[in-house]
Amino acid sequence: MVLAELGGKLRESMRKLQSSSSGIDSATLSTLLSEIERALIESDVNVKLVIQLRGNIKNRVGDLVTKHEESRSTSNSHASASQNVSKMVQKAVVDELTNLLTPQQVKPYVMRRNKPNVILFVGLQGAGKTTSI
């Protein structure tokens, strides 16, 4: 249930980004990042990770958005350029969320022979913990 709500909130944030008729600017990017940040924190994601995610996204696309904003104010706005920037922002968000969920170099647990091994199964109701054993 929590993951479904999180997914819905993230999709809604991305949909707002795509449907923005004026294109993306610094204010739109900040709003998007705030919505993503709020959704992740409401889903009990570690605050330090959320702040790191926001910073990484802003570092990846902040300059691009600023350049797009400047070029739009000096010349005619091209819809394809705005779409391109929006897609790059969307890709950065997806990449950073994927990096957040990708495990780092962790050694797999090795079962010890002739000794008890304690394994903790954690999951939501109906996730199949009992069936998996």
N, CA and C atoms as an extended XYZ file, in Angstrom:
399
Properties=species:S:1:pos:R:3:atomname:S:1:resname:S:1:resid:I:1 pbc="F F F"
N         0.822       -1.190        0.000 N   MET     1
C         0.000        0.000        0.000 CA  MET     1
C         0.868        1.257        0.000 C   MET     1
N         1.911        1.257        0.843 N   VAL     2
C         2.796        2.417        0.926 CA  VAL     2
C         3.521        2.614       -0.399 C   VAL     2
N         4.000        1.516       -0.991 N   LEU     3
C         4.716        1.629       -2.265 CA  LEU     3
C         3.796        2.108       -3.385 C   LEU     3
N         2.545        1.659       -3.355 N   ALA     4
C         1.589        2.100       -4.378 CA  ALA     4
C         1.341        3.604       -4.263 C   ALA     4
N         1.204        4.084       -3.018 N   GLU     5
C         1.001        5.521       -2.810 CA  GLU     5
C         2.225        6.310       -3.245 C   GLU     5
N         3.407        5.811       -2.910 N   LEU     6
C         4.644        6.482       -3.312 CA  LEU     6
C         4.746        6.543       -4.832 C   LEU     6
N         4.488        5.423       -5.485 N   GLY     7
C         4.525        5.384       -6.943 CA  GLY     7
C         3.539        6.356       -7.562 C   GLY     7
N         2.343        6.426       -6.988 N   GLY     8
C         1.332        7.355       -7.491 CA  GLY     8
C         1.759        8.804       -7.355 C   GLY     8
N         2.358        9.144       -6.213 N   LYS     9
C         2.810       10.518       -5.995 CA  LYS     9
C         3.957       10.874       -6.939 C   LYS     9
N         4.869        9.929       -7.143 N   LEU    10
C         5.987       10.191       -8.067 CA  LEU    10
C         5.486       10.341       -9.503 C   LEU    10
N         4.552        9.479       -9.898 N   ARG    11
C         3.980        9.594      -11.250 CA  ARG    11
C         3.271       10.930      -11.440 C   ARG    11
N         2.523       11.349      -10.415 N   GLU    12
C         1.799       12.624      -10.505 CA  GLU    12
C         2.770       13.797      -10.634 C   GLU    12
N         3.876       13.748       -9.901 N   SER    13
C         4.882       14.811      -10.008 CA  SER    13
C         5.473       14.864      -11.411 C   SER    13
N         5.781       13.698      -11.966 N   MET    14
C         6.338       13.641      -13.319 CA  MET    14
C         5.315       14.091      -14.359 C   MET    14
N         4.058       13.770      -14.140 N   ARG    15
C         3.007       14.171      -15.070 CA  ARG    15
C         2.890       15.698      -15.098 C   ARG    15
N         3.017       16.328      -13.934 N   LYS    16
C         2.970       17.792      -13.883 CA  LYS    16
C         4.132       18.392      -14.671 C   LYS    16
N         5.289       17.747      -14.578 N   LEU    17
C         6.458       18.220      -15.310 CA  LEU    17
C         6.209       18.141      -16.816 C   LEU    17
N         5.638       17.044      -17.276 N   GLN    18
C         5.394       16.866      -18.710 CA  GLN    18
C         4.302       17.793      -19.219 C   GLN    18
N         3.289       18.057      -18.389 N   SER    19
C         2.158       18.853      -18.854 CA  SER    19
C         2.369       20.352      -18.665 C   SER    19
N         3.501       20.738      -18.121 N   SER    20
C         3.780       22.160      -17.918 CA  SER    20
C         3.880       22.850      -19.269 C   SER    20
N         2.945       23.755      -19.523 N   SER    21
C         2.893       24.410      -20.839 CA  SER    21
C         3.999       25.448      -21.009 C   SER    21
N         4.457       26.021      -19.905 N   SER    22
C         5.476       27.073      -20.020 CA  SER    22
C         6.885       26.512      -20.059 C   SER    22
N         7.037       25.210      -20.035 N   GLY    23
C         8.366       24.606      -20.014 CA  GLY    23
C         8.884       24.541      -18.592 C   GLY    23
N        10.122       24.126      -18.463 N   ILE    24
C        10.680       23.968      -17.124 CA  ILE    24
C        11.620       25.132      -16.816 C   ILE    24
N        11.497       25.630      -15.605 N   ASP    25
C        12.389       26.674      -15.126 CA  ASP    25
C        12.832       26.301      -13.717 C   ASP    25
N        13.604       27.163      -13.083 N   SER    26
C        14.139       26.869      -11.755 CA  SER    26
C        13.023       26.659      -10.733 C   SER    26
N        11.962       27.459      -10.831 N   ALA    27
C        10.846       27.318       -9.884 CA  ALA    27
C        10.137       25.977      -10.074 C   ALA    27
N         9.938       25.577      -11.330 N   THR    28
C         9.294       24.290      -11.617 CA  THR    28
C        10.156       23.141      -11.107 C   THR    28
N        11.470       23.241      -11.306 N   LEU    29
C        12.383       22.205      -10.828 CA  LEU    29
C        12.340       22.116       -9.306 C   LEU    29
N        12.338       23.253       -8.621 N   SER    30
C        12.273       23.253       -7.155 CA  SER    30
C        10.965       22.649       -6.660 C   SER    30
N         9.868       22.977       -7.334 N   THR    31
C         8.571       22.413       -6.962 CA  THR    31
C         8.570       20.908       -7.151 C   THR    31
N         9.101       20.453       -8.280 N   LEU    32
C         9.172       19.020       -8.560 CA  LEU    32
C         9.999       18.306       -7.495 C   LEU    32
N        11.170       18.854       -7.188 N   LEU    33
C        12.039       18.227       -6.194 CA  LEU    33
C        11.400       18.240       -4.809 C   LEU    33
N        10.658       19.287       -4.480 N   SER    34
C         9.964       19.342       -3.192 CA  SER    34
C         8.882       18.270       -3.099 C   SER    34
N         8.140       18.086       -4.187 N   GLU    35
C         7.094       17.056       -4.200 CA  GLU    35
C         7.691       15.656       -4.061 C   GLU    35
N         8.792       15.409       -4.774 N   ILE    36
C         9.460       14.112       -4.684 CA  ILE    36
C        10.003       13.904       -3.274 C   ILE    36
N        10.609       14.943       -2.736 N   GLU    37
C        11.167       14.891       -1.383 CA  GLU    37
C        10.065       14.580       -0.364 C   GLU    37
N         8.935       15.272       -0.466 N   ARG    38
C         7.815       15.065        0.448 CA  ARG    38
C         7.270       13.635        0.339 C   ARG    38
N         7.139       13.155       -0.885 N   ALA    39
C         6.608       11.802       -1.091 CA  ALA    39
C         7.541       10.754       -0.482 C   ALA    39
N         8.834       10.919       -0.651 N   LEU    40
C         9.791        9.949       -0.114 CA  LEU    40
C         9.818        9.987        1.410 C   LEU    40
N         9.792       11.179        1.991 N   ILE    41
C         9.809       11.294        3.450 CA  ILE    41
C         8.525       10.735        4.048 C   ILE    41
N         7.384       10.972        3.396 N   GLU    42
C         6.118       10.413        3.876 CA  GLU    42
C         6.123        8.889        3.799 C   GLU    42
N         6.956        8.337        2.928 N   SER    43
C         7.061        6.881        2.792 CA  SER    43
C         8.188        6.316        3.657 C   SER    43
N         8.663        7.115        4.610 N   ASP    44
C         9.669        6.693        5.591 CA  ASP    44
C        11.044        6.407        4.986 C   ASP    44
N        11.409        7.108        3.938 N   VAL    45
C        12.763        7.004        3.409 CA  VAL    45
C        13.648        7.890        4.275 C   VAL    45
N        14.856        7.443        4.540 N   ASN    46
C        15.798        8.167        5.379 CA  ASN    46
C        15.984        9.592        4.847 C   ASN    46
N        15.875       10.567        5.736 N   VAL    47
C        15.945       11.978        5.343 CA  VAL    47
C        17.291       12.307        4.706 C   VAL    47
N        18.372       11.734        5.221 N   LYS    48
C        19.693       11.995        4.642 CA  LYS    48
C        19.756       11.534        3.191 C   LYS    48
N        19.145       10.378        2.905 N   LEU    49
C        19.125        9.874        1.527 CA  LEU    49
C        18.288       10.774        0.627 C   LEU    49
N        17.180       11.280        1.168 N   VAL    50
C        16.313       12.157        0.378 CA  VAL    50
C        17.031       13.459        0.046 C   VAL    50
N        17.743       14.020        1.014 N   ILE    51
C        18.487       15.256        0.778 CA  ILE    51
C        19.605       15.010       -0.235 C   ILE    51
N        20.267       13.867       -0.105 N   GLN    52
C        21.322       13.511       -1.062 CA  GLN    52
C        20.738       13.354       -2.468 C   GLN    52
N        19.592       12.701       -2.576 N   LEU    53
C        18.919       12.515       -3.868 CA  LEU    53
C        18.588       13.866       -4.494 C   LEU    53
N        18.028       14.764       -3.697 N   ARG    54
C        17.669       16.091       -4.204 CA  ARG    54
C        18.906       16.833       -4.698 C   ARG    54
N        19.979       16.783       -3.919 N   GLY    55
C        21.218       17.455       -4.319 CA  GLY    55
C        21.800       16.880       -5.597 C   GLY    55
N        21.773       15.552       -5.719 N   ASN    56
C        22.298       14.901       -6.928 CA  ASN    56
C        21.510       15.299       -8.172 C   ASN    56
N        20.195       15.337       -8.044 N   ILE    57
C        19.354       15.711       -9.188 CA  ILE    57
C        19.618       17.170       -9.557 C   ILE    57
N        19.681       18.011       -8.543 N   LYS    58
C        19.912       19.439       -8.806 CA  LYS    58
C        21.279       19.666       -9.452 C   LYS    58
N        22.287       18.911       -9.023 N   ASN    59
C        23.616       19.027       -9.628 CA  ASN    59
C        23.610       18.580      -11.082 C   ASN    59
N        22.840       17.522      -11.374 N   ARG    60
C        22.819       16.979      -12.738 CA  ARG    60
C        22.099       17.892      -13.719 C   ARG    60
N        20.986       18.490      -13.302 N   VAL    61
C        20.161       19.231      -14.265 CA  VAL    61
C        19.973       20.709      -13.935 C   VAL    61
N        20.483       21.168      -12.807 N   GLY    62
C        20.298       22.570      -12.429 CA  GLY    62
C        20.866       23.536      -13.445 C   GLY    62
N        22.097       23.278      -13.888 N   ASP    63
C        22.724       24.164      -14.885 CA  ASP    63
C        21.986       24.110      -16.214 C   ASP    63
N        21.543       22.925      -16.586 N   LEU    64
C        20.807       22.756      -17.839 CA  LEU    64
C        19.510       23.566      -17.825 C   LEU    64
N        18.798       23.519      -16.709 N   VAL    65
C        17.543       24.267      -16.588 CA  VAL    65
C        17.813       25.765      -16.627 C   VAL    65
N        18.861       26.200      -15.950 N   THR    66
C        19.207       27.622      -15.946 CA  THR    66
C        19.554       28.100      -17.355 C   THR    66
N        20.354       27.313      -18.084 N   LYS    67
C        20.707       27.675      -19.463 CA  LYS    67
C        19.468       27.727      -20.348 C   LYS    67
N        18.571       26.768      -20.145 N   HIS    68
C        17.340       26.739      -20.931 CA  HIS    68
C        16.492       27.969      -20.634 C   HIS    68
N        16.451       28.341      -19.367 N   GLU    69
C        15.695       29.523      -18.961 CA  GLU    69
C        16.248       30.781      -19.633 C   GLU    69
N        17.572       30.906      -19.625 N   GLU    70
C        18.214       32.075      -20.227 CA  GLU    70
C        17.993       32.117      -21.735 C   GLU    70
N        18.125       30.977      -22.392 N   SER    71
C        17.951       30.951      -23.845 CA  SER    71
C        16.501       31.220      -24.227 C   SER    71
N        15.580       30.814      -23.384 N   ARG    72
C        14.166       31.041      -23.659 CA  ARG    72
C        13.819       32.513      -23.530 C   ARG    72
N        14.467       33.207      -22.592 N   SER    73
C        14.158       34.622      -22.404 CA  SER    73
C        14.784       35.489      -23.500 C   SER    73
N        15.862       35.025      -24.118 N   THR    74
C        16.516       35.828      -25.158 CA  THR    74
C        15.995       35.546      -26.556 C   THR    74
N        15.436       34.363      -26.771 N   SER    75
C        14.951       34.031      -28.112 CA  SER    75
C        13.573       33.397      -28.027 C   SER    75
N        13.038       33.047      -29.187 N   ASN    76
C        11.741       32.377      -29.217 CA  ASN    76
C        11.816       31.028      -28.528 C   ASN    76
N        10.787       30.714      -27.790 N   SER    77
C        10.739       29.439      -27.070 CA  SER    77
C        10.377       28.314      -28.043 C   SER    77
N        11.182       27.285      -28.033 N   HIS    78
C        10.904       26.129      -28.873 CA  HIS    78
C        10.328       25.023      -28.000 C   HIS    78
N         9.201       24.487      -28.420 N   ALA    79
C         8.538       23.436      -27.645 CA  ALA    79
C         9.410       22.192      -27.548 C   ALA    79
N        10.139       21.885      -28.632 N   SER    80
C        10.966       20.679      -28.615 CA  SER    80
C        12.119       20.819      -27.628 C   SER    80
N        12.676       22.013      -27.483 N   ALA    81
C        13.754       22.235      -26.511 CA  ALA    81
C        13.226       22.073      -25.097 C   ALA    81
N        12.033       22.588      -24.831 N   SER    82
C        11.424       22.447      -23.505 CA  SER    82
C        11.140       20.988      -23.201 C   SER    82
N        10.650       20.268      -24.196 N   GLN    83
C        10.387       18.844      -24.025 CA  GLN    83
C        11.677       18.083      -23.749 C   GLN    83
N        12.725       18.440      -24.462 N   ASN    84
C        14.015       17.789      -24.301 CA  ASN    84
C        14.542       17.979      -22.880 C   ASN    84
N        14.461       19.212      -22.363 N   VAL    85
C        14.921       19.504      -21.006 CA  VAL    85
C        14.065       18.736      -19.999 C   VAL    85
N        12.762       18.702      -20.220 N   SER    86
C        11.870       17.965      -19.319 CA  SER    86
C        12.225       16.484      -19.279 C   SER    86
N        12.525       15.918      -20.442 N   LYS    87
C        12.904       14.495      -20.495 CA  LYS    87
C        14.235       14.253      -19.790 C   LYS    87
N        15.156       15.201      -19.912 N   MET    88
C        16.440       15.041      -19.228 CA  MET    88
C        16.272       15.123      -17.712 C   MET    88
N        15.391       16.000      -17.258 N   VAL    89
C        15.093       16.090      -15.822 CA  VAL    89
C        14.452       14.792      -15.354 C   VAL    89
N        13.499       14.300      -16.135 N   GLN    90
C        12.815       13.050      -15.789 CA  GLN    90
C        13.821       11.892      -15.731 C   GLN    90
N        14.724       11.826      -16.685 N   LYS    91
C        15.735       10.768      -16.695 CA  LYS    91
C        16.645       10.880      -15.479 C   LYS    91
N        17.017       12.102      -15.110 N   ALA    92
C        17.867       12.299      -13.936 CA  ALA    92
C        17.171       11.822      -12.672 C   ALA    92
N        15.878       12.105      -12.543 N   VAL    93
C        15.113       11.659      -11.372 CA  VAL    93
C        15.072       10.138      -11.319 C   VAL    93
N        14.766        9.511      -12.439 N   VAL    94
C        14.693        8.046      -12.482 CA  VAL    94
C        16.053        7.420      -12.192 C   VAL    94
N        17.115        7.973      -12.782 N   ASP    95
C        18.465        7.443      -12.545 CA  ASP    95
C        18.858        7.552      -11.077 C   ASP    95
N        18.564        8.683      -10.458 N   GLU    96
C        18.936        8.868       -9.055 CA  GLU    96
C        18.110        7.972       -8.133 C   GLU    96
N        16.830        7.781       -8.446 N   LEU    97
C        16.015        6.851       -7.647 CA  LEU    97
C        16.539        5.420       -7.801 C   LEU    97
N        16.960        5.062       -9.005 N   THR    98
C        17.525        3.733       -9.240 CA  THR    98
C        18.835        3.566       -8.482 C   THR    98
N        19.686        4.593       -8.510 N   ASN    99
C        20.941        4.534       -7.758 CA  ASN    99
C        20.698        4.399       -6.263 C   ASN    99
N        19.639        5.051       -5.792 N   LEU   100
C        19.290        4.976       -4.372 CA  LEU   100
C        18.920        3.546       -3.974 C   LEU   100
N        18.264        2.832       -4.874 N   LEU   101
C        17.795        1.483       -4.574 CA  LEU   101
C        18.785        0.382       -4.939 C   LEU   101
N        19.822        0.726       -5.685 N   THR   102
C        20.809       -0.261       -6.096 CA  THR   102
C        21.774       -0.508       -4.940 C   THR   102
N        21.910       -1.766       -4.522 N   PRO   103
C        22.819       -2.030       -3.405 CA  PRO   103
C        24.270       -1.791       -3.802 C   PRO   103
N        25.023       -1.280       -2.856 N   GLN   104
C        26.449       -1.071       -3.080 CA  GLN   104
C        27.153       -2.418       -2.941 C   GLN   104
N        28.437       -2.431       -3.055 N   GLN   105
C        29.213       -3.666       -2.988 CA  GLN   105
C        29.031       -4.336       -1.631 C   GLN   105
N        28.021       -5.180       -1.526 N   VAL   106
C        27.729       -5.888       -0.288 CA  VAL   106
C        27.985       -7.368       -0.510 C   VAL   106
N        28.746       -7.962        0.411 N   LYS   107
C        29.009       -9.395        0.289 CA  LYS   107
C        27.757      -10.166        0.692 C   LYS   107
N        27.391      -11.186       -0.066 N   PRO   108
C        26.223      -11.986        0.310 CA  PRO   108
C        26.514      -12.790        1.579 C   PRO   108
N        25.459      -13.059        2.327 N   TYR   109
C        25.593      -13.822        3.558 CA  TYR   109
C        25.970      -15.263        3.222 C   TYR   109
N        26.937      -15.804        3.955 N   VAL   110
C        27.375      -17.189        3.767 CA  VAL   110
C        26.876      -17.997        4.955 C   VAL   110
N        26.094      -19.034        4.667 N   MET   111
C        25.554      -19.881        5.740 CA  MET   111
C        26.694      -20.648        6.401 C   MET   111
N        26.634      -20.740        7.724 N   ARG   112
C        27.638      -21.490        8.471 CA  ARG   112
C        27.146      -22.921        8.638 C   ARG   112
N        28.022      -23.859        8.416 N   ARG   113
C        27.654      -25.273        8.555 CA  ARG   113
C        27.719      -25.688       10.015 C   ARG   113
N        26.820      -26.588       10.393 N   ASN   114
C        26.757      -27.170       11.727 CA  ASN   114
C        26.565      -26.140       12.835 C   ASN   114
N        26.057      -24.977       12.491 N   LYS   115
C        25.739      -23.951       13.473 CA  LYS   115
C        24.399      -23.342       13.075 C   LYS   115
N        23.642      -22.871       14.061 N   PRO   116
C        22.360      -22.242       13.705 CA  PRO   116
C        22.582      -20.918       12.966 C   PRO   116
N        21.795      -20.712       11.947 N   ASN   117
C        21.815      -19.468       11.180 CA  ASN   117
C        20.474      -18.779       11.387 C   ASN   117
N        20.501      -17.547       11.835 N   VAL   118
C        19.276      -16.801       12.080 CA  VAL   118
C        19.034      -15.879       10.886 C   VAL   118
N        17.840      -16.003       10.314 N   ILE   119
C        17.467      -15.179        9.171 CA  ILE   119
C        16.150      -14.509        9.511 C   ILE   119
N        16.074      -13.203        9.313 N   LEU   120
C        14.875      -12.441        9.607 CA  LEU   120
C        14.168      -12.112        8.293 C   LEU   120
N        12.913      -12.513        8.190 N   PHE   121
C        12.093      -12.179        7.028 CA  PHE   121
C        11.219      -10.986        7.388 C   PHE   121
N        11.308       -9.945        6.599 N   VAL   122
C        10.541       -8.732        6.853 CA  VAL   122
C         9.717       -8.439        5.612 C   VAL   122
N         8.463       -8.075        5.825 N   GLY   123
C         7.623       -7.717        4.693 CA  GLY   123
C         6.242       -7.312        5.157 C   GLY   123
N         5.521       -6.700        4.260 N   LEU   124
C         4.161       -6.277        4.558 CA  LEU   124
C         3.224       -7.474        4.561 C   LEU   124
N         2.024       -7.270        5.077 N   GLN   125
C         1.036       -8.348        5.090 CA  GLN   125
C         0.723       -8.776        3.663 C   GLN   125
N         0.730      -10.082        3.459 N   GLY   126
C         0.403      -10.616        2.139 CA  GLY   126
C         1.557      -10.563        1.160 C   GLY   126
N         2.767      -10.306        1.647 N   ALA   127
C         3.908      -10.198        0.745 CA  ALA   127
C         4.513      -11.563        0.402 C   ALA   127
N         4.086      -12.632        1.085 N   GLY   128
C         4.576      -13.977        0.773 CA  GLY   128
C         5.742      -14.444        1.618 C   GLY   128
N         5.850      -13.935        2.835 N   LYS   129
C         6.967      -14.336        3.698 CA  LYS   129
C         6.887      -15.820        4.049 C   LYS   129
N         5.750      -16.278        4.473 N   THR   130
C         5.577      -17.685        4.859 CA  THR   130
C         5.722      -18.602        3.654 C   THR   130
N         5.175      -18.207        2.544 N   THR   131
C         5.237      -19.017        1.326 CA  THR   131
C         6.681      -19.162        0.836 C   THR   131
N         7.500      -18.132        1.093 N   SER   132
C         8.877      -18.143        0.608 CA  SER   132
C         9.778      -19.111        1.349 C   SER   132
N         9.396      -19.452        2.565 N   ILE   133
C        10.294      -20.299        3.390 CA  ILE   133
C        10.299      -21.723        2.920 C   ILE   133
